[in-house]
CSV table of C-alpha atoms and ligand atoms in Angstrom, one decimal:
chain,number,residue,atom,x,y,z
A,1,MET,CA,9.0,-45.0,51.3
A,2,SER,CA,7.9,-46.1,54.7
A,3,ASP,CA,5.3,-48.8,55.0
A,4,ILE,CA,2.8,-46.5,56.7
A,5,VAL,CA,3.0,-43.9,53.9
A,6,GLN,CA,2.2,-46.5,51.3
A,7,PHE,CA,-0.6,-47.8,53.6
A,8,ILE,CA,-2.1,-44.3,53.7
A,9,ARG,CA,-1.8,-43.7,50.0
A,10,ASP,CA,-3.6,-46.9,49.1
A,11,LEU,CA,-6.2,-46.5,51.9
A,12,PRO,CA,-9.7,-45.8,50.6
A,13,LYS,CA,-10.6,-42.5,52.2
A,14,VAL,CA,-13.5,-40.2,52.9
A,15,GLU,CA,-13.3,-36.4,53.3
A,16,LEU,CA,-15.8,-34.6,55.6
A,17,HIS,CA,-14.2,-31.2,56.1
A,18,LEU,CA,-13.3,-29.3,52.9
A,19,HIS,CA,-14.1,-25.8,52.0
A,20,ILE,CA,-14.2,-25.8,48.2
A,21,GLU,CA,-13.0,-22.2,48.1
A,22,GLY,CA,-10.0,-23.4,50.1
A,23,SER,CA,-9.0,-25.7,47.3
A,24,LEU,CA,-8.2,-22.8,45.0
A,25,GLU,CA,-4.6,-23.4,44.0
A,26,PRO,CA,-2.5,-20.4,43.1
A,27,GLU,CA,-2.1,-21.6,39.5
A,28,LEU,CA,-5.9,-21.6,39.1
A,29,MET,CA,-6.2,-18.3,40.9
A,30,PHE,CA,-3.9,-16.7,38.2
A,31,ALA,CA,-5.7,-18.5,35.3
A,32,LEU,CA,-9.1,-17.2,36.6
A,33,ALA,CA,-7.8,-13.7,37.2
A,34,GLN,CA,-6.6,-13.6,33.6
A,35,ARG,CA,-9.8,-15.1,32.2
A,36,ASN,CA,-12.0,-12.7,34.2
A,37,LYS,CA,-9.6,-9.7,33.8
A,38,ILE,CA,-9.2,-9.2,37.5
A,39,ASP,CA,-6.1,-7.7,39.1
A,40,ILE,CA,-4.6,-9.7,41.9
A,41,PRO,CA,-1.9,-8.3,44.3
A,42,PHE,CA,0.6,-11.0,43.5
A,43,LYS,CA,3.2,-11.3,40.6
A,44,SER,CA,3.8,-15.0,40.7
A,45,VAL,CA,2.7,-18.3,42.1
A,46,GLU,CA,5.7,-18.3,44.4
A,47,GLU,CA,4.7,-14.9,45.8
A,48,VAL,CA,1.2,-16.2,46.5
A,49,ARG,CA,2.6,-19.2,48.4
A,50,ALA,CA,4.9,-17.0,50.3
A,51,ALA,CA,1.9,-15.0,51.6
A,52,TYR,CA,0.5,-18.2,53.1
A,53,ASP,CA,2.2,-17.7,56.5
A,54,PHE,CA,-0.6,-17.4,59.1
A,55,GLY,CA,-0.4,-16.6,62.8
A,56,ASN,CA,-4.0,-17.4,63.4
A,57,LEU,CA,-7.4,-18.1,61.8
A,58,GLN,CA,-8.1,-14.4,60.9
A,59,ASP,CA,-4.8,-14.0,59.1
A,60,PHE,CA,-5.8,-16.9,56.9
A,61,LEU,CA,-9.4,-15.8,56.4
A,62,ASP,CA,-8.3,-12.4,55.1
A,63,ILE,CA,-6.3,-14.1,52.3
A,64,TYR,CA,-9.0,-16.7,51.7
A,65,TYR,CA,-11.7,-14.1,51.1
A,66,GLN,CA,-9.3,-12.1,48.9
A,67,GLY,CA,-8.5,-15.3,46.9
A,68,MET,CA,-12.1,-16.2,46.2
A,69,ASN,CA,-12.6,-12.8,44.4
A,70,VAL,CA,-11.4,-14.4,41.2
A,71,LEU,CA,-14.4,-16.8,41.2
A,72,ARG,CA,-17.1,-15.1,39.1
A,73,THR,CA,-18.8,-17.4,36.6
A,74,GLU,CA,-20.5,-20.8,36.7
A,75,GLN,CA,-17.5,-22.2,34.8
A,76,ASP,CA,-15.1,-20.9,37.5
A,77,PHE,CA,-17.0,-22.8,40.2
A,78,TYR,CA,-17.1,-25.9,38.0
A,79,ASP,CA,-13.3,-25.7,37.3
A,80,LEU,CA,-12.5,-25.1,41.0
A,81,THR,CA,-14.6,-28.1,42.1
A,82,TRP,CA,-13.4,-30.3,39.3
A,83,ALA,CA,-9.8,-29.6,40.1
A,84,TYR,CA,-10.4,-30.7,43.7
A,85,LEU,CA,-12.3,-33.9,42.7
A,86,THR,CA,-9.6,-35.0,40.2
A,87,ARG,CA,-6.9,-34.4,42.8
A,88,VAL,CA,-8.6,-36.4,45.5
A,89,ALA,CA,-9.7,-39.1,43.2
A,90,GLY,CA,-6.0,-39.6,42.5
A,91,GLU,CA,-5.5,-40.1,46.3
A,92,ASN,CA,-8.2,-42.8,46.5
A,93,VAL,CA,-10.7,-40.6,48.2
A,94,GLN,CA,-14.1,-42.3,47.5
A,95,HIS,CA,-16.6,-39.9,49.1
A,96,VAL,CA,-16.5,-36.2,50.0
A,97,GLU,CA,-18.9,-33.9,51.9
A,98,ILE,CA,-17.8,-30.4,51.0
A,99,PHE,CA,-18.6,-26.9,52.2
A,100,PHE,CA,-19.2,-23.8,50.2
A,101,ASP,CA,-19.5,-20.2,51.5
A,102,PRO,CA,-22.3,-18.6,49.4
A,103,GLN,CA,-22.1,-15.3,51.3
A,104,GLY,CA,-18.5,-15.0,50.2
A,105,HIS,CA,-19.9,-14.7,46.7
A,106,THR,CA,-23.3,-13.2,46.9
A,107,GLY,CA,-21.7,-10.4,49.0
A,108,ARG,CA,-19.7,-9.4,45.9
A,109,GLY,CA,-22.5,-9.7,43.4
A,110,VAL,CA,-22.2,-13.3,42.2
A,111,ALA,CA,-25.6,-15.0,42.1
A,112,PHE,CA,-26.3,-17.9,44.5
A,113,GLU,CA,-27.3,-20.0,41.5
A,114,THR,CA,-24.1,-19.3,39.7
A,115,VAL,CA,-22.1,-20.8,42.6
A,116,LEU,CA,-24.4,-23.7,43.2
A,117,ASP,CA,-24.8,-24.7,39.5
A,118,GLY,CA,-21.0,-24.7,38.9
A,119,ILE,CA,-20.3,-26.8,42.0
A,120,THR,CA,-23.1,-29.3,41.6
A,121,ARG,CA,-22.3,-29.8,37.8
A,122,ALA,CA,-18.8,-30.8,38.8
A,123,LEU,CA,-20.0,-33.0,41.7
A,124,ASP,CA,-22.3,-34.8,39.2
A,125,ASP,CA,-19.4,-35.3,36.8
A,126,GLY,CA,-17.3,-36.5,39.8
A,127,LYS,CA,-19.8,-39.3,40.4
A,128,LYS,CA,-20.0,-40.2,36.7
A,129,LYS,CA,-16.4,-39.9,35.6
A,130,LEU,CA,-14.3,-40.4,38.8
A,131,ASN,CA,-16.6,-42.6,40.9
A,132,VAL,CA,-16.3,-40.1,43.8
A,133,THR,CA,-19.7,-39.6,45.5
A,134,SER,CA,-20.5,-36.4,47.4
A,135,LYS,CA,-22.7,-34.3,49.5
A,136,LEU,CA,-22.9,-30.5,49.7
A,137,ILE,CA,-23.1,-28.4,52.9
A,138,MET,CA,-23.7,-24.7,52.8
A,139,CYS,CA,-21.9,-22.7,55.5
A,140,PHE,CA,-23.0,-19.4,57.1
A,141,LEU,CA,-20.2,-16.9,57.7
A,142,ARG,CA,-20.4,-16.3,61.4
A,143,HIS,CA,-18.9,-12.8,61.3
A,144,LEU,CA,-22.0,-11.7,59.4
A,145,SER,CA,-25.4,-11.1,61.0
A,146,GLU,CA,-28.1,-13.5,61.9
A,147,GLU,CA,-30.3,-11.8,59.4
A,148,ASP,CA,-27.8,-12.3,56.6
A,149,ALA,CA,-27.7,-16.0,57.5
A,150,MET,CA,-31.5,-16.2,57.5
A,151,GLN,CA,-31.6,-14.6,54.0
A,152,THR,CA,-29.0,-17.1,52.8
A,153,LEU,CA,-31.0,-20.0,54.2
A,154,ALA,CA,-34.1,-18.7,52.4
A,155,GLN,CA,-32.0,-18.7,49.1
A,156,ALA,CA,-31.2,-22.4,49.7
A,157,LEU,CA,-34.8,-23.6,50.3
A,158,PRO,CA,-35.5,-24.3,46.6
A,159,TYR,CA,-32.4,-26.4,46.3
A,160,LYS,CA,-32.8,-29.0,49.1
A,161,ASP,CA,-32.2,-31.7,46.4
A,162,LYS,CA,-28.6,-30.3,46.0
A,163,ILE,CA,-27.8,-29.0,49.5
A,164,LEU,CA,-27.9,-31.6,52.2
A,165,GLY,CA,-26.8,-29.7,55.2
A,166,VAL,CA,-25.8,-26.3,56.7
A,167,GLY,CA,-22.7,-25.4,58.7
A,168,LEU,CA,-21.0,-22.4,60.4
A,169,ASP,CA,-17.5,-21.1,59.6
A,170,SER,CA,-15.3,-18.0,59.5
A,171,SER,CA,-14.0,-16.0,62.5
A,172,GLU,CA,-14.9,-18.0,65.6
A,173,VAL,CA,-14.0,-16.0,68.7
A,174,GLY,CA,-16.7,-13.4,69.4
A,175,HIS,CA,-19.2,-15.1,67.2
A,176,PRO,CA,-20.5,-18.0,69.3
A,177,PRO,CA,-22.9,-20.7,67.9
A,178,SER,CA,-25.8,-19.2,70.0
A,179,LYS,CA,-25.8,-16.2,67.7
A,180,PHE,CA,-27.2,-18.6,65.0
A,181,ALA,CA,-29.6,-20.7,67.2
A,182,ARG,CA,-32.7,-19.4,65.4
A,183,VAL,CA,-31.1,-19.9,61.9
A,184,PHE,CA,-30.2,-23.5,62.8
A,185,GLU,CA,-33.6,-24.2,64.3
A,186,LYS,CA,-35.2,-23.1,61.0
A,187,ALA,CA,-32.7,-25.1,59.0
A,188,ARG,CA,-33.5,-28.2,61.1
A,189,ALA,CA,-37.2,-27.7,60.6
A,190,GLU,CA,-36.6,-27.5,56.9
A,191,GLY,CA,-34.8,-30.9,57.0
A,192,PHE,CA,-31.2,-29.8,56.6
A,193,LEU,CA,-28.5,-31.8,58.5
A,194,LEU,CA,-26.4,-29.6,60.7
A,195,VAL,CA,-22.7,-29.1,61.4
A,196,ALA,CA,-20.7,-26.2,62.9
A,197,HIS,CA,-17.0,-25.2,63.3
A,198,ALA,CA,-16.5,-25.1,67.1
A,199,GLY,CA,-13.5,-25.3,69.4
A,200,GLU,CA,-11.0,-24.5,66.7
A,201,GLU,CA,-10.0,-21.2,68.4
A,202,GLY,CA,-13.1,-20.8,70.4
A,203,PRO,CA,-13.5,-22.2,74.0
A,204,PRO,CA,-15.2,-25.4,75.0
A,205,GLU,CA,-18.4,-23.4,75.8
A,206,TYR,CA,-18.8,-22.8,72.1
A,207,VAL,CA,-18.8,-26.6,71.5
A,208,TRP,CA,-21.4,-27.0,74.2
A,209,GLU,CA,-23.5,-24.4,72.5
A,210,ALA,CA,-23.1,-26.0,69.1
A,211,ILE,CA,-24.3,-29.3,70.6
A,212,ASP,CA,-27.1,-28.1,72.9
A,213,GLN,CA,-28.4,-25.0,71.1
A,214,LEU,CA,-27.6,-25.7,67.4
A,215,LYS,CA,-28.2,-29.5,67.8
A,216,ILE,CA,-25.5,-30.3,65.3
A,217,ASP,CA,-25.0,-33.8,63.9
A,218,ARG,CA,-21.2,-33.4,63.6
A,219,ILE,CA,-18.5,-31.0,65.0
A,220,ASP,CA,-16.0,-29.4,62.7
A,221,HIS,CA,-12.5,-29.2,64.4
A,222,GLY,CA,-13.6,-29.5,68.1
A,223,ASN,CA,-10.0,-29.6,69.3
A,224,ARG,CA,-10.6,-27.5,72.4
A,225,SER,CA,-13.3,-29.9,73.6
A,226,LEU,CA,-10.5,-31.8,75.3
A,227,GLU,CA,-10.0,-29.0,77.8
A,228,ASP,CA,-13.4,-30.0,79.3
A,229,ASP,CA,-13.6,-33.6,80.6
A,230,ILE,CA,-17.4,-33.5,80.9
A,231,LEU,CA,-17.7,-32.3,77.3
A,232,SER,CA,-15.3,-34.9,76.1
A,233,GLU,CA,-17.4,-37.6,77.8
A,234,ARG,CA,-20.6,-36.1,76.3
A,235,ILE,CA,-19.0,-36.3,72.8
A,236,VAL,CA,-18.1,-39.9,73.4
A,237,GLN,CA,-21.6,-40.8,74.8
A,238,ASP,CA,-23.3,-39.1,71.8
A,239,GLY,CA,-21.0,-40.8,69.3
A,240,MET,CA,-20.5,-37.3,67.9
A,241,ALA,CA,-17.8,-37.2,65.2
A,242,LEU,CA,-15.1,-34.5,65.1
A,243,THR,CA,-13.8,-33.5,61.6
A,244,VAL,CA,-10.2,-32.8,62.6
A,245,CYS,CA,-7.8,-31.1,60.2
A,246,PRO,CA,-4.1,-31.7,61.2
A,247,LEU,CA,-2.3,-29.5,58.7
A,248,SER,CA,-4.8,-26.7,59.1
A,249,ASN,CA,-4.3,-26.8,62.9
A,250,LEU,CA,-0.5,-26.5,62.4
A,251,LYS,CA,-0.7,-23.7,59.8
A,252,LEU,CA,-3.2,-21.7,61.9
A,253,CYS,CA,-1.2,-22.3,65.1
A,254,VAL,CA,-4.0,-24.2,66.8
A,255,VAL,CA,-1.3,-26.7,67.6
A,256,LYS,CA,2.4,-25.6,68.1
A,257,ASP,CA,3.8,-28.7,66.4
A,258,MET,CA,2.4,-31.9,65.0
A,259,GLN,CA,3.8,-34.0,67.8
A,260,LYS,CA,1.5,-32.1,70.1
A,261,HIS,CA,-1.6,-32.7,68.0
A,262,PRO,CA,-4.5,-34.1,70.1
A,263,LEU,CA,-5.7,-36.7,67.5
A,264,LYS,CA,-4.3,-39.7,69.3
A,265,LYS,CA,-5.7,-38.5,72.6
A,266,MET,CA,-9.1,-38.2,71.0
A,267,LEU,CA,-8.9,-41.8,69.7
A,268,ASP,CA,-7.7,-43.0,73.2
A,269,LEU,CA,-10.7,-41.3,74.8
A,270,GLY,CA,-13.1,-43.0,72.3
A,271,ILE,CA,-14.0,-39.9,70.4
A,272,LYS,CA,-15.0,-40.5,66.8
A,273,ALA,CA,-12.2,-38.4,65.3
A,274,THR,CA,-11.6,-38.2,61.5
A,275,VAL,CA,-8.9,-36.7,59.3
A,276,ASN,CA,-9.6,-34.0,56.8
A,277,SER,CA,-7.8,-31.2,54.8
A,278,ASP,CA,-10.0,-28.1,55.4
A,279,ASP,CA,-8.4,-25.7,52.9
A,280,PRO,CA,-5.7,-27.8,51.2
A,281,ALA,CA,-4.5,-25.1,48.8
A,282,TYR,CA,-3.7,-22.8,51.7
A,283,PHE,CA,-2.5,-25.3,54.3
A,284,GLY,CA,-0.1,-27.4,52.2
A,285,GLY,CA,-1.7,-30.7,51.7
A,286,TYR,CA,-4.7,-32.8,50.7
A,287,MET,CA,-6.0,-36.0,52.3
A,288,ASN,CA,-2.8,-38.1,52.0
A,289,ASP,CA,-0.6,-35.3,53.3
A,290,ASN,CA,-2.9,-34.8,56.3
A,291,TYR,CA,-2.9,-38.5,57.2
A,292,ILE,CA,0.8,-38.9,56.7
A,293,ALA,CA,1.8,-35.7,58.7
A,294,VAL,CA,-0.3,-36.7,61.7
A,295,ALA,CA,0.4,-40.4,61.6
A,296,THR,CA,4.2,-39.9,61.3
A,297,ALA,CA,4.3,-37.2,64.1
A,298,LEU,CA,2.2,-39.2,66.5
A,299,GLY,CA,3.5,-42.7,65.6
A,300,LEU,CA,0.0,-43.9,64.6
A,301,SER,CA,-0.4,-47.7,63.9
A,302,LYS,CA,-2.2,-49.2,60.9
A,303,GLN,CA,-5.0,-50.0,63.3
A,304,ASP,CA,-5.2,-46.4,64.4
A,305,ILE,CA,-5.4,-45.3,60.7
A,306,LEU,CA,-8.1,-47.9,60.0
A,307,THR,CA,-10.0,-46.6,63.0
A,308,LEU,CA,-9.8,-43.1,61.6
A,309,ALA,CA,-11.0,-44.3,58.2
A,310,ARG,CA,-13.9,-46.2,59.7
A,311,ASN,CA,-14.9,-43.2,61.8
A,312,SER,CA,-15.1,-41.1,58.7
A,313,ILE,CA,-17.5,-43.6,57.0
A,314,GLU,CA,-19.7,-43.8,60.1
A,315,ALA,CA,-19.7,-40.0,60.3
A,316,THR,CA,-20.9,-39.5,56.7
A,317,PHE,CA,-24.4,-38.3,55.9
A,318,LEU,CA,-24.8,-41.3,53.6
A,319,ASP,CA,-27.6,-43.8,53.9
A,320,ASP,CA,-26.9,-47.4,55.1
A,321,ALA,CA,-26.3,-48.7,51.5
A,322,GLY,CA,-23.9,-45.8,50.8
A,323,LYS,CA,-22.0,-46.5,54.0
A,324,LYS,CA,-21.9,-50.3,53.4
A,325,ARG,CA,-20.3,-49.7,50.0
A,326,LEU,CA,-17.5,-47.7,51.6
A,327,PHE,CA,-17.1,-50.1,54.5
A,328,ASP,CA,-16.9,-53.1,52.1
A,329,ASN,CA,-14.1,-51.4,50.2
A,330,LEU,CA,-12.3,-50.5,53.4
A,331,GLU,CA,-12.5,-53.9,55.1
A,332,ALA,CA,-11.3,-55.6,51.9
A,333,TYR,CA,-8.3,-53.3,52.0
A,334,ALA,CA,-7.7,-53.9,55.7
A,335,LEU,CA,-7.7,-57.7,55.1
A,336,LYS,CA,-5.2,-57.4,52.3
A,337,ALA,CA,-2.9,-54.7,53.7
A,338,ALA,CA,-3.0,-54.6,57.5
B,1,HPA,N1,-12.2,-22.2,60.2
B,1,HPA,C1,-13.2,-21.3,60.1
B,1,HPA,N2,-13.6,-20.8,58.9
B,1,HPA,C2,-13.1,-21.3,57.8
B,1,HPA,C3,-12.1,-22.2,57.8
B,1,HPA,C4,-11.6,-22.7,59.1
B,1,HPA,O1,-10.7,-23.6,59.2
B,1,HPA,N3,-11.7,-22.5,56.5
B,1,HPA,C5,-12.5,-21.8,55.7
B,1,HPA,N4,-13.4,-21.0,56.5
B,2,ZN,ZN1,-13.0,-25.5,58.1
């Protein structure tokens, strides 16, 4: 095994861009379909995996929303989240900030509380039993209306102790951040931290809107920011982090091949880029695989990889003590292994 692969596997890591519904592995999908007596249009795990061949974001989203249909009970959301946490704990991921899509569930009759209770019970167990700390971010589906997002925000208000931030995901092109400016203004006034997917498929203007109109604290993806030099400079000046997802970018054809991935360019520009898995069950890899794929393709050095890991810690929504704990672990590792 190459030195860099082992270095990545042993590296203490942080994940900042993970849709919990996108961690639904085909095996669990079948088990939940059986438990809940739901028909799914696949005969085998192999058939499910063969369907994961996407030409763009919407191809993926169609299958992603279909997949989440097996999630019905509080225990289902617990099992989903617990499976993700045990998996990443085994990859030395120490802290995660994960998304969930309540409208993907309330829209099919599953109560908001069922979703939230199952996820947060698993996150609590993750802290106690796996030593993985976490924060939870609720995303609005941007293909739905502003009013629907407002109602979802209202549902979250009693749970500020469990939901730290709000985000924006789903079909990007045609649904610019400005569509949700009032929702984000209200969320900010209520004390939620803010993130948004922008510049994955959408143009740099969407990233400008996310920064200036939504006043986000962190950009999810942000790849297309590099098409605009002034925007790139602004991102550097603001110290704004990008949660980059290399295998997702490859699977959704945001990049043509991994050698053309913009991650190294982002680092060279001084952008606070981070590595994340997005929807690992659908895109073929969790944290280690994402780091390894991009580091191998771009010839990243151990110092580059440490920069990425430091960026992730700086970009967390943890308080100073929480960040310090992670930095201490990382710097101890850097001294030993670099
Ligand atoms: N982009 C937009 N919406 C999403 C994604 C993504 O990568 N994953 C799950 N919802
Ligand atoms: Zn995403």
